[in-house]
mmCIF file of C-alpha atoms in Angstrom:
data_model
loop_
_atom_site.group_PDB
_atom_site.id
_atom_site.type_symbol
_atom_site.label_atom_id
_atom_site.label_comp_id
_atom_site.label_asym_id
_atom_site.label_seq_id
_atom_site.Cartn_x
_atom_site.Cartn_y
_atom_site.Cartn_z
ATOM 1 C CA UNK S 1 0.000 0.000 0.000
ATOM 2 C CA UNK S 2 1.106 3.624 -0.488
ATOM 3 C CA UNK S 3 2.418 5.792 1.950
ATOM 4 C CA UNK S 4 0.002 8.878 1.587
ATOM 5 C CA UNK S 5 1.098 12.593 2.960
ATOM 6 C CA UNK S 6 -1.724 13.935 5.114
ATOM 7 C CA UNK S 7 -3.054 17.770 5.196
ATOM 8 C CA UNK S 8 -5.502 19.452 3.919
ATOM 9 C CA UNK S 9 -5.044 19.077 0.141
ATOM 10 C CA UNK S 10 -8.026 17.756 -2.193
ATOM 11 C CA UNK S 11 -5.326 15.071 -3.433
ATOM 12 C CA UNK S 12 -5.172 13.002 -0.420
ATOM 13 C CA UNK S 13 -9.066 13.826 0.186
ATOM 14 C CA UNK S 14 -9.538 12.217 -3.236
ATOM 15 C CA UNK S 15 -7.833 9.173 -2.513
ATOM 16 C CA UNK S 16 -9.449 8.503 0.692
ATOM 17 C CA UNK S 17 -12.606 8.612 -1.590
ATOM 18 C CA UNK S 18 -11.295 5.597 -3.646
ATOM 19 C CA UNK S 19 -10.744 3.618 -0.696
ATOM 20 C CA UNK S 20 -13.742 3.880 0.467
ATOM 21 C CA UNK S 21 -15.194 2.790 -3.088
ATOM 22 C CA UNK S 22 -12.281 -0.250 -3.050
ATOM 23 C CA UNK S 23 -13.790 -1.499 0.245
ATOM 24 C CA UNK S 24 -17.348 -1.331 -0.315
ATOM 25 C CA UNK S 25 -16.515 -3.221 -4.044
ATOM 26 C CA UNK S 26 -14.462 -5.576 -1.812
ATOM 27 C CA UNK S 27 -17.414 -6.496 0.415
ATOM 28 C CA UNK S 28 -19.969 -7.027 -2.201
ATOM 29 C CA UNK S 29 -17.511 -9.696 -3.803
ATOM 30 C CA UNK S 30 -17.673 -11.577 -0.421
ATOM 31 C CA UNK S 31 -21.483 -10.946 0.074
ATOM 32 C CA UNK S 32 -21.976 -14.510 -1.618
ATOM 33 C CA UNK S 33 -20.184 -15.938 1.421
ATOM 34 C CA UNK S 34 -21.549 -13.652 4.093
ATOM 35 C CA UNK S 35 -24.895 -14.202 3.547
ATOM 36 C CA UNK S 36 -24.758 -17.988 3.740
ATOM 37 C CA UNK S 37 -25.416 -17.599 7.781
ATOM 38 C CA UNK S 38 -27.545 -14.495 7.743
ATOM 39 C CA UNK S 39 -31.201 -14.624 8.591
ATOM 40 C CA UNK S 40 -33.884 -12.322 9.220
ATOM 41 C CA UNK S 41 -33.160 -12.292 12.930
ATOM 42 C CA UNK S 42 -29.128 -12.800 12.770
ATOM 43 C CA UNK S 43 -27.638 -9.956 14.942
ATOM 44 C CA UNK S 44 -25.334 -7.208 13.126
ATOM 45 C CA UNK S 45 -22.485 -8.148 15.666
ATOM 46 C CA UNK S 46 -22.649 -11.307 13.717
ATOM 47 C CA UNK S 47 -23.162 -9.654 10.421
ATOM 48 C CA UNK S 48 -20.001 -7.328 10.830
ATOM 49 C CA UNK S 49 -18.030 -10.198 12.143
ATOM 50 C CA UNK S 50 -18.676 -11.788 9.059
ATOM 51 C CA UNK S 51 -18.245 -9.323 6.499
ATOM 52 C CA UNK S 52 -14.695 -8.716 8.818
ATOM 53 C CA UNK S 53 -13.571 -12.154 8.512
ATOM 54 C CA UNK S 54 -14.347 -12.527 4.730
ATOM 55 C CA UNK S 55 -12.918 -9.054 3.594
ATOM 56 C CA UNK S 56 -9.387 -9.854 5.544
ATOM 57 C CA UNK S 57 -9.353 -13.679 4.216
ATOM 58 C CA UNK S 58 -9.916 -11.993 0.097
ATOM 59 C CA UNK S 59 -6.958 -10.462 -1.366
ATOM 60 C CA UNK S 60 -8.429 -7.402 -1.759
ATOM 61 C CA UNK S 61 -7.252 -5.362 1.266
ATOM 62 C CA UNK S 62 -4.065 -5.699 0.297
ATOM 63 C CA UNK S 63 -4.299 -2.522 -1.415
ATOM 64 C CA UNK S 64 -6.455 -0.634 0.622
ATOM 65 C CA UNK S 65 -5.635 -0.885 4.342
ATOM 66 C CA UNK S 66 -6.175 -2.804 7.145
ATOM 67 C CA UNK S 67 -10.156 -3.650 8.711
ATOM 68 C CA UNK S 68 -10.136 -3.885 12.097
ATOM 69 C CA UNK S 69 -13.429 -5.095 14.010
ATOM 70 C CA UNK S 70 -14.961 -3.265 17.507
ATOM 71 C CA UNK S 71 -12.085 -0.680 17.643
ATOM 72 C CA UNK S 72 -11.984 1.502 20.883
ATOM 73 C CA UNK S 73 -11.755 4.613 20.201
ATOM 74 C CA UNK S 74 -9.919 6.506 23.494
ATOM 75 C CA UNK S 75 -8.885 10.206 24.912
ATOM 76 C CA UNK S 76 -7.036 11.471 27.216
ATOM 77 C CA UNK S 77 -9.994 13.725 29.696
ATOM 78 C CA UNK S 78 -8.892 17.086 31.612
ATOM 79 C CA UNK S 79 -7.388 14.733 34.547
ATOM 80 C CA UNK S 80 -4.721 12.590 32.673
ATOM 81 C CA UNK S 81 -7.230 9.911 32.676
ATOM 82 C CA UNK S 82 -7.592 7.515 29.574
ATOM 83 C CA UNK S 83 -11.046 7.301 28.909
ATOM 84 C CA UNK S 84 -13.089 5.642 26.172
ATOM 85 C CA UNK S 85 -14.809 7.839 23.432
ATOM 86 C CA UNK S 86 -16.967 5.368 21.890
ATOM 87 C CA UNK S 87 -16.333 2.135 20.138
ATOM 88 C CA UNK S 88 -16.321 1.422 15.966
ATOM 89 C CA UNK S 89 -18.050 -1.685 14.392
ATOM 90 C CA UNK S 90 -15.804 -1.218 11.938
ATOM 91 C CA UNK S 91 -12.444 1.074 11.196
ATOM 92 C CA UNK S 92 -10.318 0.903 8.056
ATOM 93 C CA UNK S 93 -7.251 2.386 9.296
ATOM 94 C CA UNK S 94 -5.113 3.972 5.663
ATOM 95 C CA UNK S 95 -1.718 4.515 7.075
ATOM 96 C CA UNK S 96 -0.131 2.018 9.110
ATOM 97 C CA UNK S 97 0.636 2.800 12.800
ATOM 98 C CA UNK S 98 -1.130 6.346 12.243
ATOM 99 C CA UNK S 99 -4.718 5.400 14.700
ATOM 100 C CA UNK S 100 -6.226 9.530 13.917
ATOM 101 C CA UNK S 101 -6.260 8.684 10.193
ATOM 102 C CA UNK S 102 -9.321 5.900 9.643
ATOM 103 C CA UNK S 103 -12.171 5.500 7.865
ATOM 104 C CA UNK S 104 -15.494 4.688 10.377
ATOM 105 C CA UNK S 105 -18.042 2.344 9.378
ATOM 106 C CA UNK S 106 -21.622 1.719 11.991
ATOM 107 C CA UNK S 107 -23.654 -0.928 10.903
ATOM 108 C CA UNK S 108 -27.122 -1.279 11.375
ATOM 109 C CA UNK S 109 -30.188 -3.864 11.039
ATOM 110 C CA UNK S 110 -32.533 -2.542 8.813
ATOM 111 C CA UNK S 111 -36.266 -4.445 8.031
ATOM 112 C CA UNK S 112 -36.479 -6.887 10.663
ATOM 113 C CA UNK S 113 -39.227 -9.551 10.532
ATOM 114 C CA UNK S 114 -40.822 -9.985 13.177
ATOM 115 C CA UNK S 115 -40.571 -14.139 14.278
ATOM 116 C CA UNK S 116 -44.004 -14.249 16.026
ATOM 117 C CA UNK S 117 -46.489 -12.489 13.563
ATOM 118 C CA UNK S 118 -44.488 -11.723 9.876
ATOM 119 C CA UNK S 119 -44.534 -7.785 10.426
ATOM 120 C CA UNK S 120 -41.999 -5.940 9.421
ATOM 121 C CA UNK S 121 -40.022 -3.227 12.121
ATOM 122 C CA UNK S 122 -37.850 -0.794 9.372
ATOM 123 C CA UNK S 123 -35.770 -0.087 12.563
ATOM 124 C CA UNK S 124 -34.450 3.570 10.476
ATOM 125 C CA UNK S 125 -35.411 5.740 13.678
ATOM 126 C CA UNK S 126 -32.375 3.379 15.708
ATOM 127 C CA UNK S 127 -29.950 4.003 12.565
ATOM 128 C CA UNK S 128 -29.993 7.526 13.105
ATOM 129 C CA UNK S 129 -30.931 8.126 16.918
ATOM 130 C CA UNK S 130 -27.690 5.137 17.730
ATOM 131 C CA UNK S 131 -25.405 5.327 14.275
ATOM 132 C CA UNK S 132 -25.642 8.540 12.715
ATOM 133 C CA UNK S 133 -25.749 10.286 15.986
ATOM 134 C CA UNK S 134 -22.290 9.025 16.924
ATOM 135 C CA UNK S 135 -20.670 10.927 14.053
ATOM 136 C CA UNK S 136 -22.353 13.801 15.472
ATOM 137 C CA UNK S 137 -22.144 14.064 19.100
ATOM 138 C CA UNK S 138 -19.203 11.053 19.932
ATOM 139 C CA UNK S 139 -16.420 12.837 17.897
ATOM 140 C CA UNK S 140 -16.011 10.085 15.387
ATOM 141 C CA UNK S 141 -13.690 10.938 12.258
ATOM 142 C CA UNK S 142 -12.410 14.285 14.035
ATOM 143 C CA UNK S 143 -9.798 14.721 11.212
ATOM 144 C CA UNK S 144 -11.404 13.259 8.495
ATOM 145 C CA UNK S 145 -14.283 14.732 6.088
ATOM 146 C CA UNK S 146 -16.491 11.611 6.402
ATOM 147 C CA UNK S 147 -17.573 8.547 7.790
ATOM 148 C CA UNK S 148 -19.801 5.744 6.878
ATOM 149 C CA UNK S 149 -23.196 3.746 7.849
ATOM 150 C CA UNK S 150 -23.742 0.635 6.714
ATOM 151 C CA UNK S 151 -27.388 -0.795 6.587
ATOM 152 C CA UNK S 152 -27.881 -4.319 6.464
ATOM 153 C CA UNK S 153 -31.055 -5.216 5.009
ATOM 154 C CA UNK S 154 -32.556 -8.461 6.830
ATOM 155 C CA UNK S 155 -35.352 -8.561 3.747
ATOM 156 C CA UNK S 156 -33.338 -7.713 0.996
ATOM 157 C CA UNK S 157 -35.770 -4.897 -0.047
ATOM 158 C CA UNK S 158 -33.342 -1.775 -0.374
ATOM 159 C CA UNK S 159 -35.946 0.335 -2.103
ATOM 160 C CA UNK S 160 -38.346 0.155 1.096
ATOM 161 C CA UNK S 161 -35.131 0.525 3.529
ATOM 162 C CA UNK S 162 -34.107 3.418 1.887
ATOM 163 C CA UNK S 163 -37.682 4.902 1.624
ATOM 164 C CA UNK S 164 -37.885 4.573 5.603
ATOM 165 C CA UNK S 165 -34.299 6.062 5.965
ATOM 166 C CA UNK S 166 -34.765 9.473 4.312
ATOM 167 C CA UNK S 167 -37.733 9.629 6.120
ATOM 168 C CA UNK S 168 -36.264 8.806 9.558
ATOM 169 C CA UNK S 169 -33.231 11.636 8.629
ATOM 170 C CA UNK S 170 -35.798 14.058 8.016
ATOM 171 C CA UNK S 171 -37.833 14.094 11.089
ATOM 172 C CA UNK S 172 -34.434 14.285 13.016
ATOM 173 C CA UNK S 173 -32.568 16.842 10.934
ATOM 174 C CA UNK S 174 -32.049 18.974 13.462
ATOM 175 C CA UNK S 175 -30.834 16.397 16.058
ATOM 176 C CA UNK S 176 -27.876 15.293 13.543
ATOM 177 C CA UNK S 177 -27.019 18.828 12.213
ATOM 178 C CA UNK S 178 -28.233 17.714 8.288
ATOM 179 C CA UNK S 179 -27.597 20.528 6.012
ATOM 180 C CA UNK S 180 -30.054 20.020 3.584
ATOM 181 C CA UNK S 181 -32.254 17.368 2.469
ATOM 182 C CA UNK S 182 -30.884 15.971 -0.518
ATOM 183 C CA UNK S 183 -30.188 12.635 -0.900
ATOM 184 C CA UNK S 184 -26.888 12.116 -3.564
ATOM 185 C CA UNK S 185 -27.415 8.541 -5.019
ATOM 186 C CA UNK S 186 -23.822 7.526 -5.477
ATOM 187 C CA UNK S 187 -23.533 3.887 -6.870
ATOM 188 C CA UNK S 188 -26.636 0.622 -6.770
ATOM 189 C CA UNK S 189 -26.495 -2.604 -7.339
ATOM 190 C CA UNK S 190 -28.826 -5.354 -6.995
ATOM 191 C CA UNK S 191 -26.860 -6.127 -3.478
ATOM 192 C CA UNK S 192 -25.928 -2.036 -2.661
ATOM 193 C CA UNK S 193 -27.205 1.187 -2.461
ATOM 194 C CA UNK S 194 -25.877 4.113 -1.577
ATOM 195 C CA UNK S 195 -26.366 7.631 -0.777
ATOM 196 C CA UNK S 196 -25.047 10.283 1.240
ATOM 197 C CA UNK S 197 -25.865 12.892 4.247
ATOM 198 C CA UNK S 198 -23.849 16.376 4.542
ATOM 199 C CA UNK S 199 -23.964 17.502 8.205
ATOM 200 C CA UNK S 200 -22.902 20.852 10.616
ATOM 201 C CA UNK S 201 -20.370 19.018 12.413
ATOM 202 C CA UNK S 202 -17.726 21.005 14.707
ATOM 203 C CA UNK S 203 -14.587 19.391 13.113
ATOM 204 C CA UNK S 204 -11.968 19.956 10.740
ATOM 205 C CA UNK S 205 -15.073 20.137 8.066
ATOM 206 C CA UNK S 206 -18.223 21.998 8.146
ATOM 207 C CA UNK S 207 -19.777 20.142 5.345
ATOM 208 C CA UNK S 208 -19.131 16.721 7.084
ATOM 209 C CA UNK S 209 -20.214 13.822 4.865
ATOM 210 C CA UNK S 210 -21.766 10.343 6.168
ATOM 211 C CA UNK S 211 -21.722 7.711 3.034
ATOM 212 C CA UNK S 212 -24.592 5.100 3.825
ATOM 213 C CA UNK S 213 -24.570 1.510 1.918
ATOM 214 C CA UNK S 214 -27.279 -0.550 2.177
ATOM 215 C CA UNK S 215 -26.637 -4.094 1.912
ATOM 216 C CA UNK S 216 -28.799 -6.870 1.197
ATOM 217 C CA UNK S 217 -27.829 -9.505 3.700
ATOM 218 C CA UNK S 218 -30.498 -12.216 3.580
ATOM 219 C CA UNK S 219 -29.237 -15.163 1.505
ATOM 220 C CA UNK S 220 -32.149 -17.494 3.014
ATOM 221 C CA UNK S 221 -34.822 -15.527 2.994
ATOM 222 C CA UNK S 222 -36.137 -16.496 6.233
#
């Protein structure tokens, strides 16, 4: 991998962008093998772990960085003490030995059916009040001018998921600083979607960006 010079140049900006675009093609190659032991009421721990395990054991990080799974992310409070900031499901740290300089990545269930009587929960209010949130109020990605959501979509039906998602951002757009209500549609598959979220964030970036991919996770359909 490339040693990259970090600052505030669009060049290094840029390639952070193509990471993130490496990874996400990275994990819809392995999708075929994630989704073998993903149903409807599988836990994202166990979706994440997955998707972890499968990513590192493909070729394909090779040139992008390395995934790490649950990282801790720490600080050092007004007393000396070490205290602990929050925690990522997923970080793809660019640089080795460099922990400031990381891509974040929360995951989220999305359209869970319920066991007992077939309804369906979209479970969008949780991905913003307990994922998007974090980007917002937990200091993730200080130094960088995005971070990522990942939905995984128990039912495989994207298009409702992502109905129920600009909806849930809406009614909250004041809670997670949203800029403006546009929804860029960067890339879809039939297994991905994705879109992304500017926000006021008190960082390094005013426009502060969180990419969300939508996966469709259910290879048994039950």
């Amino acid at each position: 991998m490339n040693n990259m010079v970090y600052g505030s140049s669009s060049c290094w900006e840029q390639e952070l962008t193509n990471l993130d675009d490496k990874l996400m093609a990275c994990i819809s190659s392995i999708m075929p093998e994630v989704v073998k032991k993903v149903f409807s009421n599988t836990k994202e721990k166990t979706i994440t772990k997955r998707i972890v395990h499968y990513t590192r054991a493909s070729k394909c990080l090779m040139e992008i960085g390395t995934l790490e799974l649950e990282f801790e992310l720490t600080q050092e409070n007004r007393n000396g003490d070490i205290t602990t900031k929050g925690f990522l499901d997923m970080a793809l740290f660019i640089n080795p030995g460099n922990y400031e300089q990381y891509i974040a990545y929360e995951c989220k269930r999305l359209n869970k059916i319920s066991s007992s009587n077939g309804k369906r929960k979209s479970l969008a209010g949780l991905y913003v009040d307990e994922g998007i949130i974090r980007y917002i109020t937990a200091q993730y990605s200080e130094k960088l001018p995005y971070g990522c959501m990942i939905g995984y979509v128990l039912d495989n039906d994207i298009s409702f998921a992502k109905k129920q998602l600009h909806t849930a951002i809406r009614r909250r757009s004041k809670l997670i600083k949203l800029n403006n209500q546009t929804f860029l549609t960067r890339t879809t598959s039939s297994i991905l979607d994705n879109f992304l979220t500017t926000h006021n964030k008190h960082s390094m970036y005013s426009n502060f960006q969180i990419r969300h991919y939508l996966l469709a996770v259910n290879g048994n359909n039950t």
